């Protein structure tokens, strides 16, 4: 009896420190999404990182914010491993209860830093169109590195303070919701401003490929936020203002909305990797970044050259 009571006290104390496990953790949708993130997202993000390194070696262009966004995605994917493994053990097993508490800190750290880098990617595309001379200077790289360090620092500071001082309070959810909603007007404004700048730019007006790439990146950032982040942020803001608490009596609508919006926002690393496509010149250039695809492409080119030579010979005869 004494052992059981001591374990109960440990679990109670741990719950007091980091809060109750969200309903997403025990729901089948959350379990499936976590496995999808790990099995699909991990190789996808790793391939995107590898392709970006090839881009750096080939073009000597450093997409600093994109690299940091993918690093943030890798961190979020790594955190899901903690939740996946802990589900195989008793929910009250103290080491994994503590691990889940720390993992939730890194979830907020990853989400807030991802939002910061998404905003900076959009701002970078705008500056590339509106201020092309300044954008291509060497100082721009140094500024991007400095901004990235600031985003990581601010995100870690907020997440740590939230974990230590506000993890159980409703103010924590309210503040997190406001932080997640802050990029919305800026992302929309940057998309509109870049669209107008593209129409005014004489150089970009005649370069359809570059124009599509710029708009593609901005559309991906705005679309990702609108579909994945905004429902999650708006739902949390509504619940925090209304006063709903996950520790209260069960509410099927509240729980279902929490599960669905959380699942959407946790799937964001799968979408972020697509930004690499808009940083390459064309589809062929994208495929050539991977060594396994080079041999088939070379054989295809040789076959096309043979067909061309054959057709030219027949025409000459």
Coordinates of N, CA and C in Angstrom, one line a residue, residues 17-18 75 98 101-113 151-169 172 175-176 179:
X17 N 3.3 19.8 -11.9 CA 4.4 20.5 -12.5 C 4.2 20.8 -14.0
X18 N 3.7 19.8 -14.7 CA 3.6 20.0 -16.1 C 2.2 19.8 -16.7
X75 N 13.4 19.0 -35.2 CA 13.2 18.9 -33.8 C 11.8 18.5 -33.4
X98 N 7.7 12.6 -17.0 CA 8.6 13.7 -17.0 C 9.1 14.0 -18.5
X101 N 6.5 15.8 -20.4 CA 6.5 17.2 -19.9 C 7.5 18.1 -20.7
X102 N 8.7 17.5 -20.7 CA 9.8 18.2 -21.4 C 9.6 18.3 -22.9
X103 N 9.0 17.2 -23.4 CA 8.7 17.1 -24.9 C 7.7 18.2 -25.3
X104 N 6.7 18.5 -24.4 CA 5.7 19.5 -24.7 C 6.4 20.9 -24.7
X105 N 7.4 21.1 -23.9 CA 8.2 22.3 -24.0 C 8.8 22.5 -25.3
X106 N 9.4 21.4 -25.9 CA 10.0 21.5 -27.2 C 9.0 21.6 -28.3
X107 N 7.8 21.1 -28.1 CA 6.7 21.3 -29.1 C 6.4 22.8 -29.3
X108 N 6.2 23.5 -28.1 CA 6.0 24.9 -28.2 C 7.2 25.7 -28.8
X109 N 8.4 25.2 -28.4 CA 9.6 25.8 -28.9 C 9.7 25.6 -30.4
X110 N 9.4 24.4 -30.9 CA 9.4 24.2 -32.4 C 8.3 24.9 -33.1
X111 N 7.1 25.0 -32.6 CA 6.0 25.7 -33.3 C 6.3 27.2 -33.4
X112 N 6.7 27.8 -32.3 CA 7.0 29.2 -32.3 C 8.1 29.6 -33.2
X113 N 9.2 28.8 -33.2 CA 10.3 29.1 -34.0 C 9.9 28.9 -35.5
X151 N 15.5 34.5 -33.3 CA 14.3 33.7 -33.3 C 14.4 32.5 -32.4
X152 N 15.5 31.8 -32.5 CA 15.8 30.6 -31.7 C 15.8 31.0 -30.2
X153 N 16.5 32.1 -29.9 CA 16.7 32.6 -28.5 C 15.3 33.0 -27.9
X154 N 14.6 33.8 -28.7 CA 13.3 34.2 -28.2 C 12.3 33.1 -28.0
X155 N 12.3 32.1 -28.9 CA 11.4 31.0 -28.8 C 11.7 30.1 -27.6
X156 N 13.0 29.9 -27.4 CA 13.5 29.1 -26.3 C 13.2 29.8 -25.0
X157 N 13.4 31.1 -24.9 CA 13.1 31.8 -23.7 C 11.6 31.8 -23.4
X158 N 10.8 32.0 -24.4 CA 9.3 32.0 -24.1 C 8.9 30.6 -23.7
X159 N 9.3 29.5 -24.3 CA 8.9 28.2 -24.0 C 9.4 27.8 -22.6
X160 N 10.6 28.2 -22.3 CA 11.1 27.8 -20.9 C 10.3 28.5 -19.8
X161 N 10.1 29.8 -20.0 CA 9.3 30.6 -19.0 C 7.9 30.1 -18.9
X162 N 7.3 29.7 -20.0 CA 6.0 29.2 -20.0 C 5.9 27.8 -19.3
X163 N 6.9 27.0 -19.5 CA 7.0 25.7 -18.9 C 7.2 25.8 -17.3
X164 N 8.0 26.8 -17.0 CA 8.4 26.9 -15.5 C 7.3 27.6 -14.7
X165 N 6.8 28.7 -15.3 CA 5.9 29.5 -14.5 C 4.4 29.5 -14.8
X166 N 4.0 29.1 -16.1 CA 2.7 29.3 -16.5 C 2.0 28.0 -17.0
X167 N 2.6 26.8 -16.9 CA 2.2 25.6 -17.6 C 0.7 25.3 -17.2
X168 N 0.3 25.6 -16.0 CA -1.0 25.2 -15.5 C -2.1 26.3 -15.7
X169 N -1.7 27.5 -16.0 CA -2.6 28.6 -16.0 C -3.2 28.8 -17.3
X172 N -1.4 30.9 -19.9 CA -0.4 30.2 -20.8 C -1.0 29.9 -22.2
X175 N -1.7 33.3 -24.0 CA -0.4 33.9 -24.6 C 0.1 33.1 -25.8
X176 N 0.0 31.8 -25.7 CA 0.5 31.0 -26.8 C -0.4 31.2 -28.0
X179 N 0.5 34.6 -29.6 CA 1.8 34.5 -30.3 C 1.6 33.8 -31.7

